[in-house]
CSV table of N, CA and C in Angstrom, one decimal:
chain,number,residue,atom,x,y,z
T,447,MET,N,125.7,107.7,76.9
T,447,MET,CA,124.5,107.4,77.8
T,447,MET,C,124.3,108.6,78.7
T,448,ASP,N,123.1,109.1,78.8
T,448,ASP,CA,122.7,110.2,79.6
T,448,ASP,C,122.8,109.8,81.1
T,449,ARG,N,123.3,110.7,81.9
T,449,ARG,CA,123.3,110.5,83.3
T,449,ARG,C,122.0,110.9,83.9
T,450,LEU,N,121.5,110.1,84.8
T,450,LEU,CA,120.2,110.5,85.5
T,450,LEU,C,120.4,111.5,86.5
T,451,SER,N,119.4,112.4,86.6
T,451,SER,CA,119.4,113.4,87.6
T,451,SER,C,119.1,112.8,89.0
T,452,LYS,N,119.4,113.5,90.0
T,452,LYS,CA,119.1,113.0,91.4
T,452,LYS,C,117.6,112.8,91.6
T,453,ALA,N,116.8,113.7,91.0
T,453,ALA,CA,115.3,113.5,91.1
T,453,ALA,C,114.8,112.2,90.4
T,454,GLU,N,115.4,112.0,89.2
T,454,GLU,CA,115.1,110.8,88.5
T,454,GLU,C,115.5,109.5,89.2
T,455,ILE,N,116.7,109.5,89.8
T,455,ILE,CA,117.1,108.4,90.6
T,455,ILE,C,116.2,108.1,91.8
T,456,LYS,N,115.8,109.2,92.5
T,456,LYS,CA,114.9,109.1,93.6
T,456,LYS,C,113.5,108.4,93.1
T,457,THR,N,113.0,108.9,92.0
T,457,THR,CA,111.7,108.4,91.5
T,457,THR,C,111.9,107.0,91.1
T,458,LEU,N,112.9,106.6,90.4
T,458,LEU,CA,113.1,105.3,89.9
T,458,LEU,C,113.3,104.3,91.1
T,459,THR,N,114.0,104.8,92.2
T,459,THR,CA,114.2,103.9,93.3
T,459,THR,C,112.9,103.7,94.1
T,460,ARG,N,112.1,104.7,94.3
T,460,ARG,CA,110.8,104.6,95.0
T,460,ARG,C,109.9,103.6,94.2
T,461,GLU,N,109.9,103.8,92.9
T,461,GLU,CA,109.0,103.0,92.0
T,461,GLU,C,109.5,101.5,92.0
T,462,TYR,N,110.8,101.3,92.0
T,462,TYR,CA,111.3,100.0,92.0
T,462,TYR,C,110.9,99.2,93.3
T,463,ILE,N,111.1,99.9,94.5
T,463,ILE,CA,110.7,99.4,95.7
T,463,ILE,C,109.2,99.0,95.7
T,464,MET,N,108.4,100.0,95.3
T,464,MET,CA,106.9,99.8,95.3
T,464,MET,C,106.6,98.6,94.4
T,465,ASP,N,107.1,98.6,93.2
T,465,ASP,CA,106.9,97.5,92.2
T,465,ASP,C,107.3,96.1,92.8
T,466,SER,N,108.4,96.1,93.6
T,466,SER,CA,108.8,94.9,94.3
T,466,SER,C,107.7,94.4,95.2
T,467,PHE,N,107.1,95.3,96.0
T,467,PHE,CA,106.0,94.9,96.9
T,467,PHE,C,104.8,94.4,96.1
T,468,LEU,N,104.4,95.2,95.0
T,468,LEU,CA,103.2,94.8,94.2
T,468,LEU,C,103.4,93.5,93.6
T,469,LEU,N,104.6,93.1,93.2
T,469,LEU,CA,104.8,91.8,92.6
T,469,LEU,C,104.6,90.7,93.6
T,470,ARG,N,104.7,91.0,94.9
T,470,ARG,CA,104.6,90.0,95.9
T,470,ARG,C,103.2,90.0,96.6
T,471,GLY,N,102.2,90.6,95.8
T,471,GLY,CA,100.8,90.6,96.3
T,471,GLY,C,100.5,91.6,97.3
T,472,CYS,N,101.2,92.7,97.4
T,472,CYS,CA,100.9,93.8,98.3
T,472,CYS,C,100.2,94.9,97.6
T,473,MET,N,99.7,95.8,98.4
T,473,MET,CA,99.1,97.0,97.8
T,473,MET,C,99.8,98.2,98.4
T,474,ALA,N,99.8,99.3,97.6
T,474,ALA,CA,100.4,100.5,98.0
T,474,ALA,C,99.4,101.7,98.1
T,475,GLU,N,99.6,102.5,99.0
T,475,GLU,CA,98.7,103.7,99.2
T,475,GLU,C,99.5,104.9,99.5
T,476,ASN,N,99.4,105.9,98.7
T,476,ASN,CA,100.2,107.2,98.9
T,476,ASN,C,99.5,107.9,100.1
T,477,LYS,N,100.3,108.3,101.0
T,477,LYS,CA,99.8,109.0,102.2
T,477,LYS,C,100.6,110.3,102.5
T,478,LYS,N,100.1,111.0,103.4
T,478,LYS,CA,100.8,112.3,103.8
T,478,LYS,C,100.7,112.5,105.3
T,479,ALA,N,101.9,112.7,105.9
T,479,ALA,CA,101.9,113.0,107.4
T,479,ALA,C,102.5,114.4,107.5
T,480,GLY,N,101.7,115.4,107.6
T,480,GLY,CA,102.2,116.8,107.6
T,480,GLY,C,102.7,117.1,106.2
T,481,ALA,N,103.9,117.6,106.1
T,481,ALA,CA,104.5,117.9,104.8
T,481,ALA,C,105.2,116.7,104.2
T,482,VAL,N,105.2,115.6,104.9
T,482,VAL,CA,106.0,114.4,104.4
T,482,VAL,C,105.0,113.5,103.6
T,483,GLN,N,105.4,113.2,102.4
T,483,GLN,CA,104.7,112.2,101.6
T,483,GLN,C,105.4,110.9,101.7
T,484,TYR,N,104.6,109.8,101.8
T,484,TYR,CA,105.2,108.4,101.8
T,484,TYR,C,104.2,107.5,101.2
T,485,THR,N,104.6,106.2,101.0
T,485,THR,CA,103.8,105.2,100.4
T,485,THR,C,103.7,104.1,101.4
T,486,ALA,N,102.5,103.8,101.9
T,486,ALA,CA,102.2,102.8,102.9
T,486,ALA,C,102.0,101.5,102.1
T,487,ILE,N,102.6,100.4,102.6
T,487,ILE,CA,102.5,99.1,102.0
T,487,ILE,C,101.8,98.1,102.9
T,488,SER,N,100.8,97.4,102.4
T,488,SER,CA,100.0,96.4,103.1
T,488,SER,C,99.8,95.2,102.3
T,489,LEU,N,99.5,94.1,102.9
T,489,LEU,CA,99.2,92.9,102.2
T,489,LEU,C,97.8,93.1,101.6
T,490,MET,N,97.5,92.5,100.5
T,490,MET,CA,96.2,92.6,99.9
T,490,MET,C,95.1,92.1,100.9
T,491,GLY,N,94.1,92.9,101.2
T,491,GLY,CA,93.1,92.5,102.1
T,491,GLY,C,93.4,92.8,103.5
T,492,SER,N,94.5,93.3,103.8
T,492,SER,CA,94.9,93.6,105.2
T,492,SER,C,94.7,95.0,105.6
T,493,ASP,N,94.4,95.3,106.8
T,493,ASP,CA,94.3,96.7,107.3
T,493,ASP,C,95.5,97.1,108.1
T,494,LYS,N,96.6,96.3,108.0
T,494,LYS,CA,97.8,96.6,108.8
T,494,LYS,C,99.0,96.9,107.8
T,495,ARG,N,99.8,97.8,108.1
T,495,ARG,CA,100.9,98.2,107.3
T,495,ARG,C,102.1,97.3,107.6
T,496,LEU,N,102.8,96.9,106.6
T,496,LEU,CA,104.0,96.0,106.8
T,496,LEU,C,105.3,96.8,106.5
T,497,ALA,N,105.2,97.9,105.8
T,497,ALA,CA,106.4,98.7,105.4
T,497,ALA,C,105.9,100.1,104.9
T,498,ALA,N,106.8,101.0,104.7
T,498,ALA,CA,106.5,102.3,104.1
T,498,ALA,C,107.7,102.8,103.4
T,499,ILE,N,107.5,103.4,102.3
T,499,ILE,CA,108.5,104.0,101.5
T,499,ILE,C,108.6,105.5,101.7
T,500,TYR,N,109.7,106.0,102.1
T,500,TYR,CA,109.9,107.4,102.4
T,500,TYR,C,111.1,107.9,101.5
T,501,GLY,N,111.3,109.2,101.6
T,501,GLY,CA,112.5,109.7,101.0
T,501,GLY,C,113.7,109.4,101.9
T,502,SER,N,114.9,109.9,101.4
T,502,SER,CA,116.1,109.6,102.2
T,502,SER,C,117.0,110.8,102.0
T,503,ARG,N,117.4,111.4,103.2
T,503,ARG,CA,118.4,112.5,103.1
T,503,ARG,C,119.8,111.8,102.7
T,504,GLY,N,120.3,112.3,101.6
T,504,GLY,CA,121.6,111.8,101.2
T,504,GLY,C,121.5,110.5,100.3
T,505,GLY,N,120.3,110.0,100.2
T,505,GLY,CA,120.1,108.8,99.4
T,505,GLY,C,118.9,109.0,98.5
T,506,ALA,N,118.5,107.9,97.9
T,506,ALA,CA,117.4,107.9,96.9
T,506,ALA,C,116.0,107.7,97.5
T,507,ALA,N,116.0,106.7,98.5
T,507,ALA,CA,114.7,106.4,99.1
T,507,ALA,C,115.0,105.6,100.4
T,508,SER,N,114.1,105.5,101.2
T,508,SER,CA,114.2,104.6,102.4
T,508,SER,C,113.0,103.7,102.6
T,509,LEU,N,113.2,102.6,103.1
T,509,LEU,CA,112.1,101.6,103.4
T,509,LEU,C,112.1,101.5,104.9
T,510,TRP,N,110.9,101.9,105.4
T,510,TRP,CA,110.7,101.7,106.9
T,510,TRP,C,110.1,100.4,107.1
T,511,ILE,N,110.7,99.6,108.1
T,511,ILE,CA,110.3,98.3,108.4
T,511,ILE,C,110.1,98.1,109.9
T,512,LYS,N,109.4,97.0,110.2
T,512,LYS,CA,109.1,96.6,111.6
T,512,LYS,C,110.4,96.0,112.3
T,513,GLU,N,110.4,96.0,113.6
T,513,GLU,CA,111.4,95.4,114.4
T,513,GLU,C,111.7,94.0,114.0
T,514,ASP,N,110.6,93.2,113.9
T,514,ASP,CA,110.7,91.8,113.5
T,514,ASP,C,111.4,91.5,112.2
T,515,ALA,N,111.2,92.4,111.3
T,515,ALA,CA,111.9,92.3,110.0
T,515,ALA,C,113.4,92.5,110.1
T,516,TRP,N,113.7,93.6,110.8
T,516,TRP,CA,115.2,93.9,111.0
T,516,TRP,C,115.8,92.7,111.8
T,517,GLU,N,115.2,92.2,112.8
T,517,GLU,CA,115.8,91.1,113.6
T,517,GLU,C,116.1,89.9,112.7
T,518,ARG,N,115.2,89.7,111.7
T,518,ARG,CA,115.4,88.6,110.8
T,518,ARG,C,116.6,88.9,109.8
T,519,LEU,N,116.7,90.2,109.5
T,519,LEU,CA,117.8,90.6,108.5
T,519,LEU,C,119.1,90.8,109.2
T,520,ARG,N,119.2,91.2,110.4
T,520,ARG,CA,120.4,91.6,111.1
T,520,ARG,C,121.6,90.6,110.9
T,521,PRO,N,121.3,89.2,111.1
T,521,PRO,CA,122.5,88.3,111.0
T,521,PRO,C,123.2,88.3,109.6
T,522,ASP,N,122.5,88.8,108.6
T,522,ASP,CA,123.1,88.8,107.2
T,522,ASP,C,123.9,90.1,106.9
T,523,TYR,N,124.0,91.0,107.9
T,523,TYR,CA,124.7,92.3,107.6
T,523,TYR,C,125.7,92.6,108.7
T,524,GLU,N,126.7,93.2,108.3
T,524,GLU,CA,127.8,93.8,109.2
T,524,GLU,C,127.6,95.3,109.2
T,525,PRO,N,128.0,95.9,110.3
T,525,PRO,CA,128.0,97.4,110.3
T,525,PRO,C,128.7,97.9,109.0
T,526,GLY,N,128.1,98.9,108.4
T,526,GLY,CA,128.7,99.4,107.1
T,526,GLY,C,128.2,98.8,105.9
T,527,ASP,N,127.5,97.6,106.0
T,527,ASP,CA,127.0,96.9,104.8
T,527,ASP,C,125.8,97.7,104.2
T,528,ILE,N,124.9,98.2,105.1
T,528,ILE,CA,123.8,99.0,104.7
T,528,ILE,C,123.6,100.1,105.7
T,529,ARG,N,122.9,101.2,105.2
T,529,ARG,CA,122.7,102.3,106.0
T,529,ARG,C,121.3,102.1,106.6
T,530,ILE,N,121.2,102.0,107.9
T,530,ILE,CA,120.0,101.8,108.6
T,530,ILE,C,119.9,102.7,109.8
T,531,GLU,N,118.7,103.2,110.1
T,531,GLU,CA,118.6,104.2,111.2
T,531,GLU,C,117.3,103.9,112.0
T,532,ASP,N,117.4,104.1,113.3
T,532,ASP,CA,116.3,104.0,114.2
T,532,ASP,C,115.3,105.1,114.0
T,533,VAL,N,114.0,104.7,113.6
T,533,VAL,CA,113.0,105.7,113.4
T,533,VAL,C,111.8,105.5,114.4
T,534,SER,N,112.0,104.7,115.4
T,534,SER,CA,111.0,104.4,116.3
T,534,SER,C,110.4,105.6,117.0
T,535,LEU,N,111.2,106.7,117.2
T,535,LEU,CA,110.8,107.9,117.9
T,535,LEU,C,109.7,108.7,117.1
T,536,PHE,N,109.6,108.4,115.8
T,536,PHE,CA,108.6,109.1,115.0
T,536,PHE,C,107.2,108.5,115.3
T,537,GLN,N,107.1,107.4,116.0
T,537,GLN,CA,105.8,106.8,116.3
T,537,GLN,C,104.9,106.6,115.1
T,538,ARG,N,105.4,106.0,114.0
T,538,ARG,CA,104.7,105.8,112.8
T,538,ARG,C,104.4,104.3,112.6
T,539,GLY,N,104.8,103.5,113.7
T,539,GLY,CA,104.5,102.0,113.6
T,539,GLY,C,105.7,101.2,113.0
T,540,PHE,N,106.8,101.9,112.7
T,540,PHE,CA,108.0,101.3,112.2
T,540,PHE,C,109.1,101.6,113.0
T,541,GLN,N,110.1,100.7,113.1
T,541,GLN,CA,111.2,101.0,114.0
T,541,GLN,C,112.6,101.3,113.3
T,542,TRP,N,112.7,100.8,112.0
T,542,TRP,CA,113.9,100.9,111.3
T,542,TRP,C,113.7,101.5,109.9
T,543,ALA,N,114.6,102.3,109.4
T,543,ALA,CA,114.6,102.8,108.1
T,543,ALA,C,115.9,102.4,107.4
T,544,VAL,N,115.7,101.6,106.3
T,544,VAL,CA,116.8,101.2,105.5
T,544,VAL,C,116.9,102.1,104.3
T,545,HIS,N,118.1,102.7,104.1
T,545,HIS,CA,118.3,103.7,103.0
T,545,HIS,C,119.0,103.1,101.8
T,546,PHE,N,118.5,103.5,100.7
T,546,PHE,CA,119.1,103.0,99.4
T,546,PHE,C,119.6,104.2,98.6
T,547,ASP,N,120.7,104.0,97.9
T,547,ASP,CA,121.3,105.1,97.1
T,547,ASP,C,120.7,105.1,95.7
T,548,ASP,N,120.2,104.0,95.2
T,548,ASP,CA,119.6,104.0,93.8
T,548,ASP,C,118.8,102.7,93.6
T,549,HIS,N,118.2,102.6,92.5
T,549,HIS,CA,117.3,101.4,92.2
T,549,HIS,C,118.1,100.1,91.9
T,550,HIS,N,119.4,100.2,91.8
T,550,HIS,CA,120.2,99.1,91.5
T,550,HIS,C,120.7,98.4,92.8
T,551,ASP,N,120.4,98.9,93.9
T,551,ASP,CA,120.8,98.4,95.2
T,551,ASP,C,120.4,96.9,95.3
T,552,THR,N,121.3,96.0,95.5
T,552,THR,CA,121.0,94.6,95.6
T,552,THR,C,120.2,94.2,96.9
T,553,ASN,N,120.3,95.1,97.8
T,553,ASN,CA,119.6,94.8,99.1
T,553,ASN,C,118.1,95.0,99.1
T,554,ILE,N,117.6,95.7,98.1
T,554,ILE,CA,116.1,96.0,98.0
T,554,ILE,C,115.3,94.7,98.0
T,555,GLU,N,115.6,93.8,97.1
T,555,GLU,CA,114.8,92.6,97.0
T,555,GLU,C,114.8,91.8,98.2
T,556,LYS,N,115.9,91.6,98.8
T,556,LYS,CA,116.1,90.8,100.1
T,556,LYS,C,115.2,91.4,101.2
T,557,ILE,N,115.3,92.7,101.4
T,557,ILE,CA,114.6,93.4,102.4
T,557,ILE,C,113.1,93.4,102.2
T,558,VAL,N,112.7,93.6,100.9
T,558,VAL,CA,111.3,93.5,100.6
T,558,VAL,C,110.8,92.1,100.9
T,559,ASP,N,111.5,91.1,100.5
T,559,ASP,CA,111.1,89.7,100.8
T,559,ASP,C,110.9,89.4,102.3
T,560,VAL,N,111.8,89.9,103.1
T,560,VAL,CA,111.7,89.7,104.6
T,560,VAL,C,110.5,90.5,105.1
T,561,ALA,N,110.4,91.7,104.7
T,561,ALA,CA,109.3,92.6,105.1
T,561,ALA,C,107.9,91.9,104.8
T,562,VAL,N,107.8,91.4,103.6
T,562,VAL,CA,106.5,90.7,103.3
T,562,VAL,C,106.3,89.4,104.1
T,563,GLU,N,107.4,88.6,104.2
T,563,GLU,CA,107.3,87.4,105.0
T,563,GLU,C,106.9,87.7,106.5
T,564,VAL,N,107.5,88.7,107.1
T,564,VAL,CA,107.1,89.0,108.5
T,564,VAL,C,105.7,89.6,108.5
T,565,GLY,N,105.4,90.4,107.5
T,565,GLY,CA,104.0,91.0,107.4
T,565,GLY,C,103.0,89.9,107.3
T,566,LYS,N,103.2,88.9,106.5
T,566,LYS,CA,102.3,87.8,106.4
T,566,LYS,C,102.1,87.0,107.7
T,567,GLU,N,103.2,86.8,108.4
T,567,GLU,CA,103.1,86.1,109.7
T,567,GLU,C,102.3,87.0,110.7
T,568,ARG,N,102.6,88.2,110.7
T,568,ARG,CA,101.9,89.1,111.7
T,568,ARG,C,100.4,89.2,111.3
T,569,TRP,N,100.1,89.2,110.0
T,569,TRP,CA,98.7,89.3,109.6
T,569,TRP,C,97.9,88.0,110.0
T,570,GLU,N,98.6,86.9,109.8
T,570,GLU,CA,98.0,85.6,110.2
T,570,GLU,C,97.7,85.5,111.7
T,571,ARG,N,98.6,86.0,112.5
T,571,ARG,CA,98.3,86.1,113.9
T,571,ARG,C,97.2,87.0,114.3
T,572,ILE,N,97.1,88.1,113.6
T,572,ILE,CA,96.0,89.1,113.8
T,572,ILE,C,94.7,88.5,113.4
T,573,VAL,N,94.6,87.9,112.3
T,573,VAL,CA,93.3,87.2,111.8
T,573,VAL,C,92.9,86.2,112.8
T,574,LYS,N,93.8,85.3,113.3
T,574,LYS,CA,93.5,84.3,114.2
T,574,LYS,C,93.0,84.9,115.5
T,575,ARG,N,93.7,85.9,116.0
T,575,ARG,CA,93.2,86.6,117.2
T,575,ARG,C,91.8,87.2,117.1
T,576,ARG,N,91.6,87.8,115.9
T,576,ARG,CA,90.3,88.4,115.7
T,576,ARG,C,89.2,87.3,115.6
T,577,GLU,N,89.5,86.2,115.0
T,577,GLU,CA,88.5,85.1,115.0
T,577,GLU,C,88.3,84.6,116.4
T,578,ASP,N,89.3,84.4,117.2
T,578,ASP,CA,89.2,83.9,118.5
T,578,ASP,C,88.3,84.9,119.4
T,579,ASP,N,88.6,86.2,119.2
T,579,ASP,CA,87.8,87.2,119.9
T,579,ASP,C,86.3,87.2,119.5
T,580,GLU,N,86.1,87.0,118.2
T,580,GLU,CA,84.7,86.9,117.8
T,580,GLU,C,84.0,85.7,118.3
T,581,ARG,N,84.7,84.5,118.3
T,581,ARG,CA,84.2,83.3,118.8
T,581,ARG,C,83.8,83.4,120.3
T,582,ARG,N,84.8,84.0,121.1
T,582,ARG,CA,84.5,84.3,122.5
T,582,ARG,C,83.3,85.2,122.8
T,583,ALA,N,83.2,86.2,122.0
T,583,ALA,CA,82.1,87.2,122.1
T,583,ALA,C,80.7,86.5,121.9
T,584,LEU,N,80.7,85.6,120.8
T,584,LEU,CA,79.5,84.8,120.6
T,584,LEU,C,79.2,83.9,121.7
T,585,ALA,N,80.2,83.2,122.2
T,585,ALA,CA,80.0,82.3,123.3
T,585,ALA,C,79.5,83.0,124.6
T,586,ARG,N,80.0,84.2,124.8
T,586,ARG,CA,79.6,85.0,125.9
T,586,ARG,C,78.1,85.4,125.8
T,587,VAL,N,77.6,85.8,124.6
T,587,VAL,CA,76.2,86.1,124.4
T,587,VAL,C,75.3,84.9,124.6
T,588,GLU,N,75.8,83.7,124.1
T,588,GLU,CA,75.0,82.5,124.4
T,588,GLU,C,74.9,82.2,125.9
T,589,LYS,N,76.0,82.3,126.6
T,589,LYS,CA,76.0,82.0,128.0
T,589,LYS,C,75.1,83.0,128.7
T,590,GLU,N,75.1,84.2,128.4
T,590,GLU,CA,74.2,85.2,129.0
T,590,GLU,C,72.7,84.9,128.8
T,591,LYS,N,72.4,84.5,127.5
T,591,LYS,CA,71.0,84.0,127.2
T,591,LYS,C,70.6,82.9,128.1
T,592,GLU,N,71.5,81.9,128.2
T,592,GLU,CA,71.2,80.7,129.0
T,592,GLU,C,71.0,81.1,130.5
T,593,MET,N,71.9,81.9,131.0
T,593,MET,CA,71.7,82.3,132.4
T,593,MET,C,70.4,83.1,132.6
T,594,ALA,N,70.1,83.9,131.7
T,594,ALA,CA,68.9,84.7,131.8
T,594,ALA,C,67.6,83.8,131.8
T,595,SER,N,67.7,82.7,131.0
T,595,SER,CA,66.5,81.8,130.9
T,595,SER,C,66.4,81.0,132.2
T,596,ARG,N,67.5,80.9,133.0
T,596,ARG,CA,67.4,80.1,134.2
T,596,ARG,C,67.1,80.9,135.4
T,597,LYS,N,67.1,82.2,135.3
T,597,LYS,CA,66.8,83.0,136.5
T,597,LYS,C,65.3,83.0,136.8
T,598,LYS,N,64.9,83.1,138.0
T,598,LYS,CA,63.5,83.1,138.4
T,598,LYS,C,63.0,84.5,138.4
T,599,ASP,N,61.8,84.7,138.1
T,599,ASP,CA,61.1,86.0,138.1
T,599,ASP,C,60.6,86.2,139.5
T,600,PRO,N,61.1,87.3,140.1
T,600,PRO,CA,60.7,87.5,141.5
T,600,PRO,C,59.2,87.9,141.7
T,601,PHE,N,58.5,88.2,140.6
T,601,PHE,CA,57.1,88.6,140.7
T,601,PHE,C,56.2,87.5,140.2
T,602,ALA,N,56.8,86.4,139.8
T,602,ALA,CA,55.9,85.3,139.3
T,602,ALA,C,55.2,84.5,140.3
């Protein structure tokens, strides 16, 4: 059996992570931040990112996730179980990067599941807030119309 090159392992790992998200109803978009290429992951129909796939120094790929996702995952791991690093200082909207050594890493599916679950919850809250904001804006316009109709004309 032929041994895979490091570049092939990196490609397979990134593709495996992306396919895992696509199978869960997400969409992927290749992006670039300076010289860094990454894949942004969103729920279908959402304008918010729930994760991003980046490269990994010393590994095959990393999955950048939100704080809420890591908080949900943390009880299942002990130090040394997975390689995770704080990426909040990069100001890219994600707080944690989970590194994977290859596409056979058993943690990929679990972390993708939690990232999607948290992403759906966040998106539902955003949609509700946007609907509430829209409803309040319409009510404000109606109230202003009513108040304008009740004002007296000083020159009448």
